[in-house]
Coordinates of C-alpha atoms in Angstrom, one line a residue:
Chain S
M20 CA -72.7 -64.7 -143.3
S21 CA -71.3 -62.2 -140.9
I22 CA -74.3 -61.2 -138.7
A23 CA -77.7 -62.8 -138.8
V24 CA -80.6 -61.5 -136.7
E25 CA -83.3 -64.2 -136.4
N26 CA -86.8 -63.2 -135.4
V27 CA -85.6 -60.8 -132.7
S28 CA -88.0 -58.9 -130.4
F29 CA -87.3 -56.5 -127.7
A30 CA -89.5 -54.4 -125.4
A31 CA -88.8 -51.5 -123.0
G32 CA -91.5 -51.9 -120.4
N33 CA -94.8 -52.5 -122.2
N34 CA -93.5 -50.7 -125.3
I35 CA -92.5 -53.1 -128.0
V36 CA -89.5 -51.5 -129.7
V37 CA -88.2 -54.2 -132.0
D38 CA -90.8 -56.7 -133.2
G39 CA -89.8 -60.0 -134.8
V40 CA -87.0 -58.7 -137.1
S41 CA -84.9 -61.0 -139.2
L42 CA -82.0 -59.7 -141.1
D43 CA -78.6 -60.8 -142.3
I44 CA -75.5 -59.3 -143.8
D45 CA -72.6 -60.7 -145.7
K46 CA -69.0 -60.3 -144.7
G47 CA -67.4 -57.0 -145.6
R48 CA -70.7 -55.4 -146.8
I49 CA -72.4 -52.3 -145.5
L50 CA -76.0 -52.5 -144.4
G51 CA -78.0 -49.3 -143.9
L52 CA -80.8 -49.2 -141.3
L53 CA -83.4 -46.7 -142.3
G54 CA -86.7 -45.7 -140.7
P55 CA -88.5 -42.8 -139.1
N56 CA -87.7 -41.6 -135.6
G57 CA -88.5 -44.3 -133.0
S58 CA -88.6 -47.1 -135.6
G59 CA -86.2 -49.2 -133.5
K60 CA -82.9 -48.6 -135.4
S61 CA -80.8 -47.7 -132.4
S62 CA -82.4 -50.5 -130.3
L63 CA -81.6 -53.0 -133.0
L64 CA -78.0 -51.9 -133.1
R65 CA -77.8 -52.2 -129.3
I66 CA -79.4 -55.7 -129.5
I67 CA -76.8 -56.8 -132.0
C68 CA -73.9 -55.9 -129.7
R69 CA -75.8 -57.2 -126.7
L70 CA -76.2 -53.9 -124.9
R71 CA -79.9 -54.8 -124.7
K72 CA -81.2 -58.3 -124.0
V73 CA -83.6 -59.8 -126.6
Q74 CA -87.0 -61.0 -125.4
S75 CA -87.0 -63.6 -128.1
G76 CA -85.0 -64.6 -131.1
I77 CA -81.3 -65.1 -131.7
V78 CA -78.5 -62.9 -132.9
R79 CA -75.7 -64.8 -134.6
L80 CA -72.2 -63.6 -135.2
G81 CA -70.8 -66.0 -137.8
E82 CA -71.9 -69.4 -136.3
D83 CA -72.1 -68.2 -132.7
D84 CA -75.1 -67.1 -130.7
I85 CA -74.0 -63.8 -129.2
S86 CA -75.7 -64.4 -125.9
L87 CA -73.2 -67.2 -125.3
I88 CA -70.1 -65.1 -126.1
P89 CA -68.4 -63.5 -123.0
R90 CA -68.6 -59.7 -123.0
A91 CA -64.9 -59.0 -123.5
A92 CA -64.7 -61.6 -126.3
L93 CA -67.7 -60.0 -128.0
A94 CA -66.1 -56.5 -127.7
R95 CA -63.1 -57.9 -129.6
R96 CA -65.4 -58.8 -132.5
I97 CA -68.1 -56.1 -132.6
A98 CA -67.5 -52.4 -132.0
L99 CA -70.2 -49.7 -131.6
V100 CA -70.1 -46.0 -132.5
E101 CA -72.9 -44.3 -130.5
Q102 CA -74.4 -41.1 -131.8
Q103 CA -73.2 -38.0 -130.0
S104 CA -71.6 -39.7 -127.1
S105 CA -69.4 -37.3 -125.2
T106 CA -67.5 -36.9 -121.9
D107 CA -66.4 -34.3 -119.4
T108 CA -63.2 -36.1 -118.6
Q109 CA -60.1 -34.4 -119.9
L110 CA -59.0 -37.0 -122.4
T111 CA -56.9 -36.5 -125.5
A112 CA -58.0 -38.0 -128.8
R113 CA -55.2 -40.6 -128.3
D114 CA -56.6 -41.5 -124.9
V115 CA -60.1 -42.0 -126.3
V116 CA -58.8 -44.2 -129.1
G117 CA -56.8 -46.1 -126.4
L118 CA -60.0 -47.0 -124.7
G119 CA -60.7 -49.2 -127.7
R120 CA -57.9 -51.5 -126.5
T121 CA -59.7 -52.3 -123.3
P122 CA -61.1 -55.7 -124.3
H123 CA -57.6 -56.7 -125.6
R124 CA -55.8 -56.0 -122.3
G125 CA -55.5 -58.3 -119.3
L126 CA -56.5 -57.3 -115.8
L127 CA -53.0 -56.0 -114.7
S128 CA -51.0 -56.0 -117.9
S129 CA -49.8 -52.5 -118.9
R130 CA -50.1 -51.0 -122.4
S131 CA -48.2 -53.2 -124.9
A132 CA -46.4 -52.2 -128.1
D133 CA -49.3 -53.9 -129.9
D134 CA -51.8 -51.5 -128.2
D135 CA -49.7 -48.5 -129.2
A136 CA -49.4 -49.6 -132.8
A137 CA -53.2 -50.3 -133.0
V138 CA -54.0 -46.8 -131.7
E139 CA -51.5 -45.1 -134.1
D140 CA -52.9 -47.1 -137.0
A141 CA -56.5 -46.3 -136.1
L142 CA -55.8 -42.6 -135.7
D143 CA -54.0 -42.7 -139.1
R144 CA -56.9 -44.4 -140.8
V145 CA -59.3 -41.7 -139.8
D146 CA -56.7 -39.0 -140.6
M147 CA -56.5 -37.7 -137.0
L148 CA -52.9 -38.4 -136.2
H149 CA -52.1 -34.7 -136.3
K150 CA -54.6 -34.0 -133.6
A151 CA -53.9 -37.0 -131.5
N152 CA -52.7 -35.0 -128.5
Q153 CA -55.6 -32.5 -128.6
L154 CA -58.2 -32.6 -125.8
W155 CA -61.5 -34.2 -126.6
Q156 CA -63.3 -31.0 -125.6
T157 CA -61.4 -29.0 -128.2
L158 CA -62.4 -31.2 -131.2
S159 CA -65.2 -30.4 -133.6
G160 CA -68.2 -32.6 -134.1
G161 CA -66.7 -34.2 -137.2
E162 CA -63.4 -34.8 -135.5
R163 CA -65.1 -36.3 -132.5
Q164 CA -67.0 -38.7 -134.7
R165 CA -63.7 -39.7 -136.5
V166 CA -62.1 -40.3 -133.1
H167 CA -65.0 -42.5 -132.1
I168 CA -64.6 -44.5 -135.3
A169 CA -60.8 -44.7 -134.6
R170 CA -61.6 -46.0 -131.1
A171 CA -63.9 -48.6 -132.6
L172 CA -61.2 -49.6 -135.1
A173 CA -58.7 -49.9 -132.3
Q174 CA -60.9 -52.7 -130.9
A175 CA -59.9 -54.5 -134.1
P176 CA -63.5 -55.7 -134.7
S177 CA -64.7 -57.8 -137.6
E178 CA -68.1 -56.0 -137.4
L179 CA -68.7 -52.3 -136.9
L180 CA -72.1 -50.8 -135.8
L181 CA -72.7 -47.1 -136.3
D182 CA -75.7 -45.2 -134.9
E183 CA -76.4 -42.2 -137.0
P184 CA -72.7 -41.3 -137.4
T185 CA -73.5 -38.3 -139.6
N186 CA -75.9 -36.6 -137.2
H187 CA -75.3 -32.9 -136.7
L188 CA -72.4 -32.9 -139.1
D189 CA -72.1 -30.6 -142.1
I190 CA -72.4 -32.1 -145.6
Q191 CA -68.7 -32.3 -146.2
H192 CA -68.1 -34.3 -142.9
Q193 CA -71.2 -36.5 -143.6
L194 CA -69.7 -37.6 -146.9
E195 CA -66.2 -37.9 -145.4
I196 CA -67.4 -40.1 -142.5
L197 CA -69.4 -42.4 -144.7
S198 CA -66.7 -42.8 -147.4
L199 CA -64.3 -43.5 -144.6
V200 CA -66.7 -46.2 -143.4
S201 CA -67.1 -47.7 -146.9
R202 CA -63.3 -47.9 -147.3
L203 CA -62.8 -49.8 -144.0
G204 CA -63.5 -53.2 -145.7
I205 CA -65.2 -54.7 -142.6
T206 CA -68.8 -55.5 -142.1
C207 CA -70.8 -52.4 -141.1
I208 CA -74.3 -51.8 -140.0
V209 CA -75.1 -48.1 -140.2
A210 CA -78.3 -46.4 -138.9
L211 CA -79.0 -43.4 -141.1
H212 CA -81.7 -40.8 -141.6
D213 CA -80.6 -39.5 -145.0
L214 CA -82.0 -41.8 -147.7
N215 CA -79.6 -40.4 -150.3
L216 CA -76.6 -41.1 -148.2
A217 CA -77.9 -44.6 -147.6
A218 CA -78.4 -45.1 -151.3
M219 CA -74.9 -43.8 -152.1
F220 CA -72.9 -45.8 -149.5
C221 CA -74.8 -49.0 -148.5
D222 CA -74.7 -52.3 -150.3
K223 CA -78.0 -53.3 -148.7
I224 CA -80.7 -51.3 -147.1
A225 CA -83.2 -52.4 -144.4
I226 CA -86.2 -50.3 -143.6
L227 CA -87.9 -50.4 -140.1
R228 CA -91.2 -49.0 -139.1
E229 CA -92.5 -49.3 -135.5
G230 CA -90.0 -52.0 -134.8
K231 CA -91.0 -54.2 -137.7
L232 CA -88.9 -54.9 -140.8
V233 CA -90.7 -53.5 -143.8
A234 CA -88.2 -54.2 -146.6
A235 CA -84.6 -55.3 -147.1
G236 CA -82.5 -55.4 -150.2
T237 CA -80.5 -53.3 -152.5
A238 CA -81.3 -49.6 -152.8
G239 CA -83.0 -50.1 -156.2
V240 CA -85.4 -52.7 -154.8
V241 CA -86.1 -51.1 -151.4
L242 CA -86.2 -47.3 -152.0
T243 CA -89.3 -47.1 -154.2
E244 CA -91.5 -44.1 -154.4
T245 CA -94.5 -46.1 -152.9
L246 CA -92.4 -47.5 -150.0
I247 CA -91.0 -44.1 -149.2
E248 CA -94.4 -42.5 -149.1
D249 CA -95.7 -45.5 -147.1
V250 CA -93.0 -45.5 -144.5
F251 CA -91.8 -41.9 -144.3
G252 CA -95.0 -40.1 -145.3
V253 CA -93.5 -38.0 -148.0
R254 CA -93.8 -38.1 -151.8
A255 CA -90.6 -38.7 -153.6
H256 CA -89.2 -39.1 -157.0
V257 CA -86.4 -41.7 -157.4
E258 CA -84.0 -41.8 -160.2
R259 CA -80.5 -43.0 -161.0
S260 CA -78.1 -40.1 -160.6
S261 CA -76.2 -39.1 -163.6
V262 CA -73.4 -37.8 -161.3
H263 CA -72.6 -40.9 -159.2
G264 CA -74.7 -43.6 -160.7
R265 CA -76.5 -44.4 -157.5
F266 CA -80.2 -43.9 -156.8
N267 CA -81.1 -40.4 -155.9
I268 CA -84.3 -39.4 -154.1
Q269 CA -85.9 -36.0 -154.5
Y270 CA -88.8 -35.0 -152.4
R271 CA -92.0 -33.3 -153.5
L272 CA -93.7 -30.6 -151.5
G273 CA -97.4 -30.6 -150.8
Q274 CA -100.1 -32.7 -149.2
R275 CA -99.8 -36.5 -149.6
Q276 CA -103.4 -37.4 -150.4
S277 CA -104.4 -34.4 -152.6
A278 CA -101.2 -34.6 -154.4
L279 CA -101.4 -38.3 -155.3
S280 CA -103.1 -37.5 -158.6
D281 CA -100.1 -35.4 -159.6
L282 CA -97.8 -38.4 -159.5
P283 CA -96.2 -39.3 -162.8
S284 CA -97.5 -42.5 -164.4
E285 CA -96.1 -45.7 -163.1
G286 CA -93.1 -47.3 -165.0
G287 CA -91.7 -43.9 -165.9
D288 CA -88.1 -43.9 -167.0
R289 CA -86.0 -43.8 -163.8
T290 CA -82.9 -42.4 -165.5
R291 CA -84.5 -39.4 -167.0
Q292 CA -83.8 -36.0 -165.6
S293 CA -86.3 -34.8 -163.0
S294 CA -88.9 -32.5 -164.4
Chain Q
M30 CA -38.6 -47.3 -130.2
R31 CA -39.5 -43.9 -128.8
Q32 CA -42.7 -45.4 -127.5
V33 CA -40.9 -48.2 -125.6
A34 CA -38.4 -45.8 -124.2
S35 CA -41.1 -43.4 -123.0
R36 CA -43.0 -46.3 -121.4
C37 CA -39.9 -47.4 -119.4
W38 CA -39.4 -43.8 -118.4
T39 CA -43.1 -43.6 -117.3
W40 CA -42.6 -46.7 -115.1
W41 CA -39.6 -45.3 -113.5
A42 CA -41.3 -41.9 -112.9
L43 CA -44.3 -43.8 -111.4
A44 CA -42.1 -45.8 -109.1
G45 CA -40.2 -42.6 -108.1
L46 CA -43.5 -40.8 -107.4
C47 CA -44.8 -43.6 -105.3
L48 CA -41.6 -43.6 -103.3
A49 CA -41.7 -39.9 -102.8
A50 CA -45.4 -40.0 -101.8
S51 CA -44.7 -42.8 -99.3
L52 CA -41.8 -40.7 -97.8
L53 CA -44.0 -37.7 -97.6
L54 CA -46.7 -39.7 -95.9
A55 CA -44.2 -41.0 -93.4
L56 CA -43.0 -37.5 -92.8
M57 CA -46.5 -36.3 -92.2
V58 CA -47.2 -39.1 -89.7
S59 CA -44.0 -38.2 -87.8
L60 CA -45.0 -34.6 -87.8
A61 CA -48.5 -35.5 -86.6
V62 CA -46.9 -37.5 -83.8
S63 CA -44.4 -34.8 -82.8
I64 CA -46.6 -31.7 -83.0
G65 CA -49.2 -31.0 -80.3
E66 CA -49.9 -29.5 -77.0
M67 CA -46.8 -31.3 -75.7
A68 CA -44.1 -30.9 -78.5
I69 CA -42.0 -34.1 -78.8
P70 CA -38.8 -34.0 -80.8
L71 CA -38.8 -36.1 -83.9
A72 CA -35.8 -38.1 -82.6
T73 CA -37.8 -39.1 -79.5
T74 CA -40.7 -40.1 -81.7
G75 CA -38.4 -42.3 -83.7
K76 CA -37.0 -43.9 -80.6
A77 CA -40.5 -44.5 -79.1
V78 CA -41.7 -46.2 -82.3
A79 CA -38.4 -48.3 -82.5
N80 CA -38.9 -49.3 -78.9
R81 CA -42.4 -50.7 -79.6
L82 CA -41.8 -52.1 -83.0
A83 CA -38.2 -53.5 -82.8
G84 CA -37.9 -53.8 -79.0
T85 CA -34.9 -51.5 -78.9
G86 CA -34.2 -50.3 -75.4
F87 CA -33.9 -46.5 -75.7
E88 CA -34.2 -44.6 -72.5
L89 CA -37.4 -42.5 -72.8
S90 CA -39.9 -40.9 -70.4
R91 CA -43.0 -43.1 -69.9
I92 CA -45.2 -40.1 -70.7
H93 CA -43.4 -39.4 -74.0
E94 CA -43.6 -42.9 -75.1
G95 CA -47.2 -43.2 -74.1
I96 CA -48.3 -40.1 -75.9
V97 CA -46.4 -41.1 -79.0
W98 CA -47.5 -44.7 -79.2
D99 CA -50.9 -44.8 -77.5
Y100 CA -52.4 -41.5 -78.6
R101 CA -50.8 -39.7 -81.5
L102 CA -49.5 -42.5 -83.7
S103 CA -52.8 -44.4 -83.7
R104 CA -54.6 -41.2 -84.3
A105 CA -52.3 -40.3 -87.3
L106 CA -52.7 -43.7 -88.8
V107 CA -56.5 -43.6 -88.5
A108 CA -56.5 -40.1 -90.1
A109 CA -54.4 -41.4 -92.9
S110 CA -56.6 -44.5 -93.5
A111 CA -59.8 -42.4 -93.3
G112 CA -58.5 -39.7 -95.7
A113 CA -57.4 -42.3 -98.2
A114 CA -60.6 -44.3 -98.0
L115 CA -62.9 -41.2 -98.3
A116 CA -60.8 -39.7 -101.2
L117 CA -60.8 -43.0 -103.0
S118 CA -64.5 -43.4 -102.6
G119 CA -65.0 -40.0 -104.1
A120 CA -62.8 -40.8 -107.1
I121 CA -64.7 -44.0 -107.7
L122 CA -68.2 -42.4 -107.5
Q123 CA -67.1 -39.5 -109.8
A124 CA -66.1 -42.1 -112.4
L125 CA -69.0 -44.5 -112.0
L126 CA -71.7 -41.8 -111.8
R127 CA -70.0 -39.5 -114.4
N128 CA -70.7 -36.6 -112.1
P129 CA -68.0 -34.3 -110.8
L130 CA -70.1 -33.5 -107.7
A131 CA -70.4 -37.2 -106.6
E132 CA -68.8 -38.0 -103.3
P133 CA -69.4 -40.6 -100.6
Y134 CA -71.9 -38.4 -98.8
V135 CA -74.0 -38.0 -101.9
L136 CA -75.3 -41.5 -101.5
G137 CA -76.7 -40.6 -98.1
I138 CA -74.3 -42.9 -96.3
S139 CA -72.9 -40.4 -93.9
A140 CA -76.4 -39.0 -93.1
G141 CA -77.5 -42.5 -92.3
A142 CA -74.4 -43.1 -90.1
S143 CA -75.2 -39.8 -88.2
T144 CA -78.7 -40.9 -87.6
G145 CA -77.5 -44.2 -86.3
A146 CA -74.9 -42.7 -84.0
V147 CA -77.4 -40.1 -82.7
S148 CA -80.0 -42.8 -82.0
V149 CA -77.5 -44.6 -79.9
M150 CA -76.1 -41.5 -78.2
I151 CA -79.3 -39.8 -77.3
L152 CA -82.2 -42.2 -77.6
G153 CA -80.1 -45.1 -76.1
V154 CA -81.1 -47.5 -78.9
G155 CA -79.6 -50.9 -78.3
S156 CA -79.2 -49.9 -74.6
G157 CA -75.5 -50.3 -74.3
A158 CA -75.1 -53.4 -76.4
L159 CA -74.6 -51.1 -79.5
G160 CA -71.7 -48.8 -79.3
L161 CA -71.6 -45.4 -81.1
S162 CA -69.6 -46.9 -84.0
A163 CA -71.8 -49.9 -84.4
G164 CA -74.9 -47.7 -84.4
A165 CA -73.3 -45.5 -87.0
F166 CA -72.4 -48.5 -89.1
V167 CA -75.9 -49.9 -89.0
G168 CA -77.3 -46.5 -89.9
A169 CA -75.0 -46.2 -92.8
A170 CA -75.9 -49.7 -94.1
V171 CA -79.6 -48.9 -93.8
A172 CA -79.2 -45.7 -95.6
F173 CA -77.2 -47.3 -98.4
L174 CA -79.8 -50.1 -98.8
L175 CA -82.6 -47.6 -98.9
V176 CA -81.0 -45.4 -101.4
G177 CA -80.0 -48.4 -103.5
L178 CA -83.5 -49.7 -103.5
L179 CA -84.9 -46.3 -104.4
A180 CA -82.4 -45.9 -107.2
A181 CA -83.1 -49.4 -108.6
G182 CA -86.8 -48.7 -108.5
A183 CA -86.2 -45.3 -110.3
G184 CA -84.3 -46.9 -113.2
G185 CA -80.7 -46.8 -111.9
S186 CA -79.3 -44.1 -114.2
S187 CA -76.5 -41.9 -112.8
E188 CA -78.7 -38.9 -112.3
R189 CA -81.4 -41.0 -110.6
I190 CA -78.8 -42.5 -108.2
I191 CA -77.6 -39.1 -107.2
L192 CA -81.1 -37.7 -106.8
C193 CA -82.1 -40.7 -104.6
G194 CA -78.9 -40.1 -102.6
V195 CA -79.9 -36.4 -102.1
A196 CA -83.4 -37.4 -101.0
G197 CA -81.9 -40.0 -98.6
S198 CA -79.5 -37.5 -97.1
Q199 CA -82.2 -35.0 -96.5
L200 CA -84.4 -37.6 -94.9
F201 CA -81.7 -38.9 -92.6
N202 CA -80.5 -35.4 -91.7
A203 CA -84.0 -34.4 -90.8
I204 CA -84.4 -37.4 -88.6
T205 CA -81.0 -36.6 -86.9
S206 CA -82.1 -33.0 -86.3
Y207 CA -85.5 -34.2 -85.0
I208 CA -83.8 -36.4 -82.5
V209 CA -81.3 -33.8 -81.4
T210 CA -83.8 -31.0 -81.0
T211 CA -86.5 -33.0 -79.3
S212 CA -84.5 -35.3 -77.0
A213 CA -81.0 -33.9 -76.4
N214 CA -79.9 -31.7 -73.5
A215 CA -77.3 -29.0 -74.2
E216 CA -74.4 -31.2 -73.2
Q217 CA -75.5 -34.0 -75.5
A218 CA -76.2 -31.6 -78.4
R219 CA -72.7 -30.2 -78.2
G220 CA -71.2 -33.8 -78.2
V221 CA -73.4 -34.7 -81.2
L222 CA -72.4 -31.6 -83.1
F223 CA -68.7 -32.3 -82.5
W224 CA -69.2 -35.9 -83.8
L225 CA -71.2 -34.8 -86.8
L226 CA -68.4 -32.5 -87.9
G227 CA -65.9 -35.2 -87.5
S228 CA -63.6 -36.0 -84.7
L229 CA -60.5 -38.0 -84.3
S230 CA -60.3 -37.8 -80.6
G231 CA -60.7 -41.1 -78.9
V232 CA -59.4 -43.3 -81.7
R233 CA -56.9 -45.9 -80.5
W234 CA -55.1 -49.0 -81.9
P235 CA -58.2 -51.1 -82.3
D236 CA -59.5 -48.4 -84.7
V237 CA -56.2 -48.6 -86.7
S238 CA -56.5 -52.4 -87.0
L239 CA -59.9 -51.9 -88.6
S240 CA -59.5 -48.7 -90.7
A241 CA -56.1 -49.5 -92.1
P242 CA -57.0 -52.9 -93.6
V243 CA -60.3 -51.5 -94.9
A244 CA -58.5 -48.7 -96.7
L245 CA -55.9 -51.1 -98.0
V246 CA -58.4 -53.8 -99.2
G247 CA -60.6 -51.1 -100.7
F248 CA -57.7 -49.6 -102.6
L249 CA -56.7 -53.0 -104.0
V250 CA -60.3 -53.8 -105.1
C251 CA -60.5 -50.4 -106.8
M252 CA -57.0 -50.9 -108.5
A253 CA -58.3 -54.2 -109.9
H254 CA -60.9 -52.2 -111.8
V255 CA -58.9 -49.3 -113.2
R256 CA -59.4 -50.4 -116.8
A257 CA -63.2 -50.6 -116.2
L258 CA -63.2 -47.1 -114.5
D259 CA -61.5 -45.6 -117.5
A260 CA -64.0 -47.2 -119.9
F261 CA -66.9 -45.4 -118.1
A262 CA -65.7 -42.1 -119.5
F263 CA -68.3 -42.2 -122.3
G264 CA -71.1 -43.8 -120.1
K265 CA -72.4 -47.2 -119.3
D266 CA -73.3 -48.3 -122.8
A267 CA -69.9 -47.3 -124.1
A268 CA -68.2 -49.3 -121.2
A269 CA -70.3 -52.3 -122.0
S270 CA -69.5 -52.2 -125.7
L271 CA -65.8 -52.1 -124.7
G272 CA -66.3 -55.5 -122.9
I273 CA -66.9 -54.3 -119.4
S274 CA -69.5 -56.2 -117.3
V275 CA -71.2 -53.0 -116.2
T276 CA -73.6 -54.3 -113.6
R277 CA -70.9 -56.5 -111.9
V278 CA -68.4 -53.6 -111.8
Q279 CA -71.0 -51.2 -110.4
V280 CA -72.1 -53.6 -107.7
I281 CA -68.6 -54.4 -106.6
L282 CA -67.3 -50.8 -106.6
L283 CA -70.4 -49.2 -105.1
G284 CA -70.4 -51.8 -102.4
T285 CA -66.7 -51.2 -101.7
T286 CA -67.3 -47.5 -101.6
A287 CA -70.3 -47.9 -99.2
A288 CA -68.4 -50.2 -96.9
M289 CA -65.3 -47.9 -96.8
T290 CA -67.4 -44.8 -96.1
A291 CA -69.6 -46.5 -93.5
I292 CA -66.6 -47.8 -91.5
V293 CA -64.8 -44.5 -91.7
V294 CA -67.8 -42.4 -90.7
S295 CA -68.7 -44.8 -87.9
M296 CA -65.2 -44.3 -86.5
V297 CA -64.4 -40.6 -87.0
G298 CA -67.8 -39.0 -87.9
A299 CA -68.9 -37.2 -91.0
I300 CA -65.7 -35.5 -92.3
G301 CA -66.8 -33.6 -95.4
F302 CA -64.9 -32.3 -98.4
V303 CA -62.1 -34.9 -98.6
G304 CA -64.1 -37.2 -100.9
L305 CA -65.1 -34.3 -103.2
V306 CA -61.9 -32.2 -103.4
I307 CA -59.0 -34.6 -103.2
P308 CA -59.9 -36.6 -106.4
H309 CA -60.2 -33.4 -108.4
A310 CA -56.9 -32.1 -107.1
A311 CA -55.3 -35.4 -107.9
R312 CA -56.8 -35.3 -111.4
F313 CA -55.3 -31.9 -112.1
V314 CA -51.9 -33.3 -111.1
V315 CA -51.7 -36.8 -112.7
G316 CA -54.5 -36.7 -115.2
P317 CA -57.7 -38.7 -115.5
G318 CA -56.2 -42.2 -116.1
H319 CA -57.3 -44.3 -113.1
A320 CA -54.1 -46.4 -112.9
R321 CA -52.4 -43.2 -111.7
L322 CA -55.3 -41.3 -110.3
L323 CA -56.3 -43.9 -107.7
P324 CA -52.9 -44.1 -106.0
A325 CA -52.4 -40.4 -106.2
T326 CA -55.9 -39.8 -104.7
A327 CA -55.3 -42.3 -101.9
F328 CA -51.9 -40.7 -101.0
A329 CA -53.3 -37.2 -101.2
G330 CA -56.3 -38.0 -99.1
A331 CA -54.1 -39.5 -96.4
I332 CA -51.7 -36.7 -96.4
F333 CA -54.4 -34.0 -96.4
M334 CA -56.3 -35.6 -93.6
I335 CA -53.2 -35.9 -91.4
G336 CA -52.4 -32.2 -92.1
A337 CA -56.0 -31.2 -91.3
D338 CA -55.7 -33.2 -88.0
I339 CA -52.5 -31.4 -87.0
I340 CA -54.0 -28.0 -87.8
S341 CA -57.2 -28.9 -85.8
R342 CA -55.1 -29.6 -82.8
I343 CA -52.8 -26.6 -82.8
I344 CA -54.7 -23.7 -84.4
I345 CA -56.5 -22.8 -81.2
P346 CA -54.5 -23.3 -78.0
Q347 CA -56.1 -25.6 -75.4
Q348 CA -58.8 -26.5 -77.8
I349 CA -59.4 -29.0 -80.6
L350 CA -61.4 -28.0 -83.6
P351 CA -63.7 -30.6 -85.3
I352 CA -61.6 -31.9 -88.2
G353 CA -64.5 -31.4 -90.6
V354 CA -64.3 -27.7 -90.0
V355 CA -60.6 -27.7 -90.9
T356 CA -60.9 -29.8 -94.0
A357 CA -63.6 -27.4 -95.3
L358 CA -61.9 -24.2 -94.2
F359 CA -58.6 -25.1 -95.8
G360 CA -59.9 -27.4 -98.5
A361 CA -62.4 -24.9 -100.1
P362 CA -59.9 -22.1 -100.8
A363 CA -57.3 -24.7 -102.0
F364 CA -59.9 -26.1 -104.4
A365 CA -60.9 -22.7 -105.6
A366 CA -57.2 -22.0 -106.3
I367 CA -56.8 -25.2 -108.2
L368 CA -59.9 -24.6 -110.3
Y369 CA -58.8 -21.1 -111.1
R370 CA -55.3 -22.2 -112.2
A371 CA -56.7 -25.0 -114.3
R372 CA -59.0 -22.6 -116.0
R373 CA -56.2 -20.3 -116.9
S374 CA -54.0 -23.0 -118.3
A375 CA -56.8 -24.7 -120.3

């Protein structure tokens, strides 16, 4: 077990944002967090890396309760890639990735050869070495996201949390970022909006609604037509793609209620081509 | 291998730069001591200082030695400490609040100090028990606490802290103006105005023995947090996820900034522009990394303030300009030039 969330609740003011969620993820796997806007995905990620304090419940990292791990030690184990986080400071891509070494450096010690090597390696893994000396402000959205992931990798974490890493990226960069994540070989929890991307890249999917966990499991078990309609309010047709072999969700237009009668009969062949 | 070599080179360059900056600072201090209504040759300055520090027995006129030691040297050292402390405070606030407009006065500290000083000066609050400086310090502390409470109540985000500071500044400035217009006579109003614009006249050795340690300790506290300050580049959450104890760092650094500003303002009045401009200028020269930025800012602030003091004393014969006027008059165009050049090269 890599990360285990046990009956965790969190409220911002009187507003309950995460409500009794229990989840776990095995080492080296990718967990996708899905849910409509405001369902608590970002908050749950922030709770897991202790940026938010839980009201009740425990988050375990391996065997340890994260509330007992010192902040710097925690930052050496869990890294977070926020969505759309930017800066006005004139930093190069290499500087930004270098920030990832913060939890590994002592109070007064200067940059070590290890730090330099980790930064180079991280830049290489996201294929950004050739732009390492470019200023942050001159990078495109996809490049910034890759630099953020490199920064997180420079932290040398065993767990990586990503909050909608594909937001505002074109489709090529969306696929690029997620296949990069899936090749990392470390435990990842990814909050996503796109059900198809989740089905393509995640080993396990958890669905949140209004702070509660609705379902968790493999894409085939979780992403059913009934559940998608129930949680996201859209009618969908789910089938196994003949292109990549993963589940593929296609959406139907039209009113939910009135269109219900048009649904194909239950138990239809999932692998058949869509009509 | 190349990396290691470049790192060694960086260290040497850094040491060299620090040495050069120290020499420049020493030169500025000597100039400040020598230049003035009564010009004193640099050699005489050196002898006077040696007489006092090392007990050498150079033959000097009493007046020269007195001017050098009792008036100008203490004044130059206070100017240097004040400049360093204000510039440093600006650099810290700009990093913590992630706002290029942040400076010590944005937290309302100087406005509070002015109100405190004016209360003592005109209303006679404390009736003699409280000096002008003590009154200013109390005012600064009250203002900082008030703004801090407001900001905490409003949620504590960077924008909120700045907005609360603006509100606090306006409030205290209004109180100051109220006191001056309703209670001060013309003579007092002139004195208050001079103090509000910043003035180094009247500072002596006791002021040095307070301002210099404050600037030095403040500098060391800030230098102990350079890593954390760098980590704030992408905001509070990003810093926390990099292992920084955000609340602790904020409390320590905001407290240090407030204390430095309050002590400086209580001594020399509200000298504007240094805290805003010097960190930006330093950033253009040495880059945004705080390990280099903070020493550069401190040196630049000290040197700039001494220069401004010299100009304030000699630009109009027989008269001393408020130093705040000089810092703004010369600082604003310099800042515009830096911005313009940076835009072209970017």
